[in-house]
Amino acid sequence: MKYLIAANWKMNKTVADTLEYLELFLPSVKDLFEIEIMIAPPFTALSSASIKLDTAKKEGEYNVKLGAQNMYYEEKGAFTGEISPLMLNELQVDYVILGHSERRHIFGEKDELINKKMFSAIEHGLRPILCVGETLEERELGKTLNVVEAQIRKALAGIEKDMQFLDIAYEPVWAIGTGKNATPGQAEEVHKFIRSLINEMSKGNDDKTRILYGGSVNENNAGDLIKQPNVNGFLVGSASLDPERFYKIITKVLEV
């Protein structure tokens, strides 16, 4: 199981910014196949990024996948402002991030909606990255594992047999964009719990589902975090906006 290092740019970078970034970043990861790399730009830049990555792969050996930051579960219809899985398929998108805490807490997405999106993504050949994590209040009350378990069970209800087609990202809400991050020990505790939960829900697939850590990952803490037995990669936010910083995180993973 290869490590997955994924970049979530959130609402950052224009089309021009995206192309400039890839121009700088791609040469540094040419012929790099030991790990998997994914970049999720905003929807407006997906098409240009797709073309750029496709061109790069024709000119050399690249293993950079394209991801989307969200999607709706229907293929088409009167859903103003939404993006369907068919639209992502057309752009050769490989991954889709679902259930991110910003979608949950800012836009009010519930586990039932996330479950429908998970079903749809897998059905349409997209590999979802399911985000789970607790708030600071929930951690202080000792509810971390209960919250994470509830989110996973609800989001994956009915698709337990498809665990090998998805990844899970543990992102403590209190560590996203705050500059704070879970200690390697805190991260490993939750990741180990998630691994055992996956094994219970889908026997034999616990080693096919990667568990990523997200929450203020940067080039300084990546080395210690990735050494944990059940940390299989990262979902990187702000540090991925700079191609040099993102590449430094990748190098830390390659050193393990």
PDB file of N, CA and C in Angstrom, residues 63-139:
ATOM      1  N   ASN A  63       3.314  10.526 -11.715  1.00  0.00           N
ATOM      2  CA  ASN A  63       2.303   9.796 -10.970  1.00  0.00           C
ATOM      3  C   ASN A  63       1.507  10.769 -10.090  1.00  0.00           C
ATOM      4  N   VAL A  64       1.114  11.899 -10.661  1.00  0.00           N
ATOM      5  CA  VAL A  64       0.339  12.895  -9.930  1.00  0.00           C
ATOM      6  C   VAL A  64      -1.126  12.758 -10.329  1.00  0.00           C
ATOM      7  N   LYS A  65      -1.972  12.470  -9.337  1.00  0.00           N
ATOM      8  CA  LYS A  65      -3.401  12.281  -9.590  1.00  0.00           C
ATOM      9  C   LYS A  65      -4.152  13.600  -9.384  1.00  0.00           C
ATOM     10  N   LEU A  66      -5.324  13.677  -9.999  1.00  0.00           N
ATOM     11  CA  LEU A  66      -6.166  14.857  -9.868  1.00  0.00           C
ATOM     12  C   LEU A  66      -7.326  14.555  -8.927  1.00  0.00           C
ATOM     13  N   GLY A  67      -7.591  15.487  -8.027  1.00  0.00           N
ATOM     14  CA  GLY A  67      -8.683  15.304  -7.088  1.00  0.00           C
ATOM     15  C   GLY A  67      -9.644  16.477  -7.111  1.00  0.00           C
ATOM     16  N   ALA A  68     -10.873  16.232  -6.685  1.00  0.00           N
ATOM     17  CA  ALA A  68     -11.871  17.289  -6.530  1.00  0.00           C
ATOM     18  C   ALA A  68     -12.140  17.463  -5.040  1.00  0.00           C
ATOM     19  N   GLN A  69     -12.552  18.663  -4.657  1.00  0.00           N
ATOM     20  CA  GLN A  69     -12.731  18.969  -3.244  1.00  0.00           C
ATOM     21  C   GLN A  69     -14.116  18.598  -2.709  1.00  0.00           C
ATOM     22  N   ASN A  70     -15.016  18.245  -3.601  1.00  0.00           N
ATOM     23  CA  ASN A  70     -16.381  17.924  -3.192  1.00  0.00           C
ATOM     24  C   ASN A  70     -17.138  17.462  -4.431  1.00  0.00           C
ATOM     25  N   MET A  71     -18.349  16.966  -4.257  1.00  0.00           N
ATOM     26  CA  MET A  71     -19.248  16.671  -5.371  1.00  0.00           C
ATOM     27  C   MET A  71     -20.637  16.385  -4.812  1.00  0.00           C
ATOM     28  N   TYR A  72     -21.640  16.450  -5.676  1.00  0.00           N
ATOM     29  CA  TYR A  72     -22.993  16.073  -5.290  1.00  0.00           C
ATOM     30  C   TYR A  72     -23.222  14.641  -5.739  1.00  0.00           C
ATOM     31  N   TYR A  73     -24.210  13.973  -5.160  1.00  0.00           N
ATOM     32  CA  TYR A  73     -24.374  12.547  -5.453  1.00  0.00           C
ATOM     33  C   TYR A  73     -25.201  12.251  -6.697  1.00  0.00           C
ATOM     34  N   GLU A  74     -25.979  13.230  -7.178  1.00  0.00           N
ATOM     35  CA  GLU A  74     -26.783  13.016  -8.389  1.00  0.00           C
ATOM     36  C   GLU A  74     -25.934  13.242  -9.642  1.00  0.00           C
ATOM     37  N   GLU A  75     -26.309  12.575 -10.745  1.00  0.00           N
ATOM     38  CA  GLU A  75     -25.572  12.735 -11.999  1.00  0.00           C
ATOM     39  C   GLU A  75     -25.908  14.043 -12.699  1.00  0.00           C
ATOM     40  N   LYS A  76     -27.146  14.517 -12.566  1.00  0.00           N
ATOM     41  CA  LYS A  76     -27.572  15.767 -13.199  1.00  0.00           C
ATOM     42  C   LYS A  76     -28.876  16.214 -12.551  1.00  0.00           C
ATOM     43  N   GLY A  77     -29.292  17.443 -12.863  1.00  0.00           N
ATOM     44  CA  GLY A  77     -30.572  17.894 -12.332  1.00  0.00           C
ATOM     45  C   GLY A  77     -30.547  19.342 -11.876  1.00  0.00           C
ATOM     46  N   ALA A  78     -31.622  19.749 -11.241  1.00  0.00           N
ATOM     47  CA  ALA A  78     -31.788  21.139 -10.794  1.00  0.00           C
ATOM     48  C   ALA A  78     -31.123  21.323  -9.433  1.00  0.00           C
ATOM     49  N   PHE A  79     -29.807  21.325  -9.437  1.00  0.00           N
ATOM     50  CA  PHE A  79     -29.029  21.474  -8.207  1.00  0.00           C
ATOM     51  C   PHE A  79     -28.019  22.607  -8.414  1.00  0.00           C
ATOM     52  N   THR A  80     -28.529  23.817  -8.391  1.00  0.00           N
ATOM     53  CA  THR A  80     -27.724  25.002  -8.694  1.00  0.00           C
ATOM     54  C   THR A  80     -26.431  25.042  -7.875  1.00  0.00           C
ATOM     55  N   GLY A  81     -25.334  25.235  -8.568  1.00  0.00           N
ATOM     56  CA  GLY A  81     -24.041  25.381  -7.912  1.00  0.00           C
ATOM     57  C   GLY A  81     -23.323  24.089  -7.607  1.00  0.00           C
ATOM     58  N   GLU A  82     -23.950  22.949  -7.913  1.00  0.00           N
ATOM     59  CA  GLU A  82     -23.326  21.664  -7.584  1.00  0.00           C
ATOM     60  C   GLU A  82     -22.566  21.068  -8.768  1.00  0.00           C
ATOM     61  N   ILE A  83     -21.709  20.098  -8.464  1.00  0.00           N
ATOM     62  CA  ILE A  83     -20.887  19.408  -9.462  1.00  0.00           C
ATOM     63  C   ILE A  83     -21.180  17.910  -9.357  1.00  0.00           C
ATOM     64  N   SER A  84     -21.432  17.270 -10.492  1.00  0.00           N
ATOM     65  CA  SER A  84     -21.804  15.858 -10.472  1.00  0.00           C
ATOM     66  C   SER A  84     -20.597  14.947 -10.709  1.00  0.00           C
ATOM     67  N   PRO A  85     -20.722  13.675 -10.339  1.00  0.00           N
ATOM     68  CA  PRO A  85     -19.637  12.727 -10.591  1.00  0.00           C
ATOM     69  C   PRO A  85     -19.331  12.566 -12.073  1.00  0.00           C
ATOM     70  N   LEU A  86     -20.336  12.687 -12.931  1.00  0.00           N
ATOM     71  CA  LEU A  86     -20.093  12.580 -14.372  1.00  0.00           C
ATOM     72  C   LEU A  86     -19.203  13.709 -14.863  1.00  0.00           C
ATOM     73  N   MET A  87     -19.385  14.894 -14.297  1.00  0.00           N
ATOM     74  CA  MET A  87     -18.546  16.034 -14.675  1.00  0.00           C
ATOM     75  C   MET A  87     -17.100  15.793 -14.259  1.00  0.00           C
ATOM     76  N   LEU A  88     -16.920  15.174 -13.102  1.00  0.00           N
ATOM     77  CA  LEU A  88     -15.567  14.856 -12.638  1.00  0.00           C
ATOM     78  C   LEU A  88     -14.951  13.752 -13.485  1.00  0.00           C
ATOM     79  N   ASN A  89     -15.755  12.765 -13.852  1.00  0.00           N
ATOM     80  CA  ASN A  89     -15.264  11.699 -14.740  1.00  0.00           C
ATOM     81  C   ASN A  89     -14.743  12.267 -16.051  1.00  0.00           C
ATOM     82  N   GLU A  90     -15.475  13.213 -16.603  1.00  0.00           N
ATOM     83  CA  GLU A  90     -15.088  13.799 -17.889  1.00  0.00           C
ATOM     84  C   GLU A  90     -13.733  14.483 -17.815  1.00  0.00           C
ATOM     85  N   LEU A  91     -13.394  15.007 -16.636  1.00  0.00           N
ATOM     86  CA  LEU A  91     -12.123  15.708 -16.451  1.00  0.00           C
ATOM     87  C   LEU A  91     -11.017  14.774 -15.952  1.00  0.00           C
ATOM     88  N   GLN A  92     -11.280  13.466 -15.977  1.00  0.00           N
ATOM     89  CA  GLN A  92     -10.305  12.459 -15.566  1.00  0.00           C
ATOM     90  C   GLN A  92      -9.852  12.646 -14.122  1.00  0.00           C
ATOM     91  N   VAL A  93     -10.804  13.021 -13.271  1.00  0.00           N
ATOM     92  CA  VAL A  93     -10.525  13.154 -11.845  1.00  0.00           C
ATOM     93  C   VAL A  93     -10.436  11.760 -11.230  1.00  0.00           C
ATOM     94  N   ASP A  94      -9.453  11.552 -10.369  1.00  0.00           N
ATOM     95  CA  ASP A  94      -9.240  10.248  -9.734  1.00  0.00           C
ATOM     96  C   ASP A  94      -9.831  10.181  -8.323  1.00  0.00           C
ATOM     97  N   TYR A  95      -9.686  11.274  -7.579  1.00  0.00           N
ATOM     98  CA  TYR A  95     -10.087  11.307  -6.175  1.00  0.00           C
ATOM     99  C   TYR A  95     -11.128  12.402  -5.936  1.00  0.00           C
ATOM    100  N   VAL A  96     -11.897  12.226  -4.854  1.00  0.00           N
ATOM    101  CA  VAL A  96     -12.795  13.297  -4.420  1.00  0.00           C
ATOM    102  C   VAL A  96     -12.810  13.317  -2.896  1.00  0.00           C
ATOM    103  N   ILE A  97     -12.634  14.497  -2.327  1.00  0.00           N
ATOM    104  CA  ILE A  97     -12.633  14.685  -0.877  1.00  0.00           C
ATOM    105  C   ILE A  97     -14.079  14.869  -0.419  1.00  0.00           C
ATOM    106  N   LEU A  98     -14.516  14.073   0.531  1.00  0.00           N
ATOM    107  CA  LEU A  98     -15.900  14.145   1.009  1.00  0.00           C
ATOM    108  C   LEU A  98     -15.940  14.232   2.529  1.00  0.00           C
ATOM    109  N   GLY A  99     -16.911  15.000   3.045  1.00  0.00           N
ATOM    110  CA  GLY A  99     -17.100  15.101   4.485  1.00  0.00           C
ATOM    111  C   GLY A  99     -16.079  15.956   5.204  1.00  0.00           C
ATOM    112  N   HIS A 100     -15.392  16.833   4.468  1.00  0.00           N
ATOM    113  CA  HIS A 100     -14.412  17.704   5.119  1.00  0.00           C
ATOM    114  C   HIS A 100     -15.100  18.522   6.201  1.00  0.00           C
ATOM    115  N   SER A 101     -14.396  18.802   7.274  1.00  0.00           N
ATOM    116  CA  SER A 101     -15.009  19.505   8.410  1.00  0.00           C
ATOM    117  C   SER A 101     -15.570  20.867   8.010  1.00  0.00           C
ATOM    118  N   GLU A 102     -14.968  21.490   7.012  1.00  0.00           N
ATOM    119  CA  GLU A 102     -15.501  22.789   6.559  1.00  0.00           C
ATOM    120  C   GLU A 102     -16.834  22.604   5.851  1.00  0.00           C
ATOM    121  N   ARG A 103     -17.015  21.489   5.177  1.00  0.00           N
ATOM    122  CA  ARG A 103     -18.320  21.180   4.579  1.00  0.00           C
ATOM    123  C   ARG A 103     -19.337  20.857   5.683  1.00  0.00           C
ATOM    124  N   ARG A 104     -18.883  20.161   6.710  1.00  0.00           N
ATOM    125  CA  ARG A 104     -19.773  19.792   7.807  1.00  0.00           C
ATOM    126  C   ARG A 104     -20.179  21.016   8.637  1.00  0.00           C
ATOM    127  N   HIS A 105     -19.180  21.807   9.038  1.00  0.00           N
ATOM    128  CA  HIS A 105     -19.439  22.862  10.024  1.00  0.00           C
ATOM    129  C   HIS A 105     -19.821  24.213   9.424  1.00  0.00           C
ATOM    130  N   ILE A 106     -19.354  24.512   8.229  1.00  0.00           N
ATOM    131  CA  ILE A 106     -19.721  25.790   7.601  1.00  0.00           C
ATOM    132  C   ILE A 106     -20.979  25.634   6.758  1.00  0.00           C
ATOM    133  N   PHE A 107     -21.064  24.518   6.023  1.00  0.00           N
ATOM    134  CA  PHE A 107     -22.173  24.330   5.081  1.00  0.00           C
ATOM    135  C   PHE A 107     -23.230  23.338   5.571  1.00  0.00           C
ATOM    136  N   GLY A 108     -23.047  22.840   6.763  1.00  0.00           N
ATOM    137  CA  GLY A 108     -24.089  22.038   7.396  1.00  0.00           C
ATOM    138  C   GLY A 108     -24.309  20.651   6.832  1.00  0.00           C
ATOM    139  N   GLU A 109     -23.306  20.052   6.210  1.00  0.00           N
ATOM    140  CA  GLU A 109     -23.486  18.704   5.654  1.00  0.00           C
ATOM    141  C   GLU A 109     -23.583  17.668   6.769  1.00  0.00           C
ATOM    142  N   LYS A 110     -24.551  16.792   6.649  1.00  0.00           N
ATOM    143  CA  LYS A 110     -24.785  15.739   7.630  1.00  0.00           C
ATOM    144  C   LYS A 110     -24.226  14.404   7.136  1.00  0.00           C
ATOM    145  N   ASP A 111     -24.066  13.473   8.061  1.00  0.00           N
ATOM    146  CA  ASP A 111     -23.512  12.161   7.716  1.00  0.00           C
ATOM    147  C   ASP A 111     -24.343  11.445   6.655  1.00  0.00           C
ATOM    148  N   GLU A 112     -25.668  11.637   6.684  1.00  0.00           N
ATOM    149  CA  GLU A 112     -26.543  10.972   5.720  1.00  0.00           C
ATOM    150  C   GLU A 112     -26.254  11.451   4.297  1.00  0.00           C
ATOM    151  N   LEU A 113     -26.001  12.747   4.138  1.00  0.00           N
ATOM    152  CA  LEU A 113     -25.657  13.294   2.824  1.00  0.00           C
ATOM    153  C   LEU A 113     -24.289  12.785   2.379  1.00  0.00           C
ATOM    154  N   ILE A 114     -23.357  12.774   3.306  1.00  0.00           N
ATOM    155  CA  ILE A 114     -22.012  12.301   2.992  1.00  0.00           C
ATOM    156  C   ILE A 114     -22.054  10.837   2.562  1.00  0.00           C
ATOM    157  N   ASN A 115     -22.907  10.060   3.198  1.00  0.00           N
ATOM    158  CA  ASN A 115     -23.085   8.644   2.835  1.00  0.00           C
ATOM    159  C   ASN A 115     -23.547   8.505   1.389  1.00  0.00           C
ATOM    160  N   LYS A 116     -24.500   9.321   0.971  1.00  0.00           N
ATOM    161  CA  LYS A 116     -24.981   9.287  -0.412  1.00  0.00           C
ATOM    162  C   LYS A 116     -23.866   9.663  -1.384  1.00  0.00           C
ATOM    163  N   LYS A 117     -23.056  10.621  -0.996  1.00  0.00           N
ATOM    164  CA  LYS A 117     -21.936  11.033  -1.849  1.00  0.00           C
ATOM    165  C   LYS A 117     -20.904   9.912  -1.961  1.00  0.00           C
ATOM    166  N   MET A 118     -20.651   9.221  -0.844  1.00  0.00           N
ATOM    167  CA  MET A 118     -19.700   8.111  -0.862  1.00  0.00           C
ATOM    168  C   MET A 118     -20.178   7.016  -1.811  1.00  0.00           C
ATOM    169  N   PHE A 119     -21.451   6.642  -1.703  1.00  0.00           N
ATOM    170  CA  PHE A 119     -22.047   5.663  -2.611  1.00  0.00           C
ATOM    171  C   PHE A 119     -21.812   6.067  -4.059  1.00  0.00           C
ATOM    172  N   SER A 120     -22.153   7.316  -4.375  1.00  0.00           N
ATOM    173  CA  SER A 120     -22.092   7.811  -5.746  1.00  0.00           C
ATOM    174  C   SER A 120     -20.665   7.842  -6.276  1.00  0.00           C
ATOM    175  N   ALA A 121     -19.729   8.295  -5.446  1.00  0.00           N
ATOM    176  CA  ALA A 121     -18.332   8.375  -5.878  1.00  0.00           C
ATOM    177  C   ALA A 121     -17.804   6.998  -6.273  1.00  0.00           C
ATOM    178  N   ILE A 122     -18.018   6.011  -5.414  1.00  0.00           N
ATOM    179  CA  ILE A 122     -17.533   4.655  -5.687  1.00  0.00           C
ATOM    180  C   ILE A 122     -18.216   4.079  -6.928  1.00  0.00           C
ATOM    181  N   GLU A 123     -19.515   4.325  -7.040  1.00  0.00           N
ATOM    182  CA  GLU A 123     -20.271   3.834  -8.196  1.00  0.00           C
ATOM    183  C   GLU A 123     -19.727   4.397  -9.498  1.00  0.00           C
ATOM    184  N   HIS A 124     -19.211   5.618  -9.459  1.00  0.00           N
ATOM    185  CA  HIS A 124     -18.710   6.270 -10.673  1.00  0.00           C
ATOM    186  C   HIS A 124     -17.186   6.182 -10.822  1.00  0.00           C
ATOM    187  N   GLY A 125     -16.564   5.300 -10.055  1.00  0.00           N
ATOM    188  CA  GLY A 125     -15.141   5.043 -10.231  1.00  0.00           C
ATOM    189  C   GLY A 125     -14.224   6.093  -9.656  1.00  0.00           C
ATOM    190  N   LEU A 126     -14.750   6.960  -8.782  1.00  0.00           N
ATOM    191  CA  LEU A 126     -13.926   7.944  -8.099  1.00  0.00           C
ATOM    192  C   LEU A 126     -13.520   7.376  -6.744  1.00  0.00           C
ATOM    193  N   ARG A 127     -12.301   7.633  -6.323  1.00  0.00           N
ATOM    194  CA  ARG A 127     -11.862   7.137  -5.012  1.00  0.00           C
ATOM    195  C   ARG A 127     -12.076   8.235  -3.977  1.00  0.00           C
ATOM    196  N   PRO A 128     -13.050   8.059  -3.086  1.00  0.00           N
ATOM    197  CA  PRO A 128     -13.315   9.104  -2.102  1.00  0.00           C
ATOM    198  C   PRO A 128     -12.324   9.081  -0.947  1.00  0.00           C
ATOM    199  N   ILE A 129     -12.016  10.260  -0.451  1.00  0.00           N
ATOM    200  CA  ILE A 129     -11.268  10.409   0.795  1.00  0.00           C
ATOM    201  C   ILE A 129     -12.265  10.936   1.815  1.00  0.00           C
ATOM    202  N   LEU A 130     -12.686  10.087   2.729  1.00  0.00           N
ATOM    203  CA  LEU A 130     -13.666  10.461   3.743  1.00  0.00           C
ATOM    204  C   LEU A 130     -12.958  11.144   4.902  1.00  0.00           C
ATOM    205  N   CYS A 131     -13.357  12.375   5.198  1.00  0.00           N
ATOM    206  CA  CYS A 131     -12.746  13.124   6.292  1.00  0.00           C
ATOM    207  C   CYS A 131     -13.578  12.983   7.563  1.00  0.00           C
ATOM    208  N   VAL A 132     -12.904  12.700   8.651  1.00  0.00           N
ATOM    209  CA  VAL A 132     -13.562  12.584   9.957  1.00  0.00           C
ATOM    210  C   VAL A 132     -12.695  13.294  10.994  1.00  0.00           C
ATOM    211  N   GLY A 133     -13.317  13.699  12.096  1.00  0.00           N
ATOM    212  CA  GLY A 133     -12.537  14.348  13.144  1.00  0.00           C
ATOM    213  C   GLY A 133     -13.409  15.071  14.148  1.00  0.00           C
ATOM    214  N   GLU A 134     -12.835  15.308  15.308  1.00  0.00           N
ATOM    215  CA  GLU A 134     -13.573  15.891  16.408  1.00  0.00           C
ATOM    216  C   GLU A 134     -13.241  17.377  16.588  1.00  0.00           C
ATOM    217  N   THR A 135     -14.142  18.106  17.231  1.00  0.00           N
ATOM    218  CA  THR A 135     -13.889  19.503  17.584  1.00  0.00           C
ATOM    219  C   THR A 135     -13.042  19.540  18.861  1.00  0.00           C
ATOM    220  N   LEU A 136     -12.558  20.721  19.208  1.00  0.00           N
ATOM    221  CA  LEU A 136     -11.769  20.870  20.434  1.00  0.00           C
ATOM    222  C   LEU A 136     -12.615  20.520  21.651  1.00  0.00           C
ATOM    223  N   GLU A 137     -13.857  20.970  21.670  1.00  0.00           N
ATOM    224  CA  GLU A 137     -14.753  20.674  22.794  1.00  0.00           C
ATOM    225  C   GLU A 137     -14.955  19.171  22.955  1.00  0.00           C
ATOM    226  N   GLU A 138     -15.142  18.470  21.831  1.00  0.00           N
ATOM    227  CA  GLU A 138     -15.341  17.019  21.880  1.00  0.00           C
ATOM    228  C   GLU A 138     -14.089  16.306  22.385  1.00  0.00           C
ATOM    229  N   ARG A 139     -12.913  16.796  21.987  1.00  0.00           N
ATOM    230  CA  ARG A 139     -11.662  16.184  22.477  1.00  0.00           C
ATOM    231  C   ARG A 139     -11.515  16.411  23.977  1.00  0.00           C
TER     232      ARG A 139
END
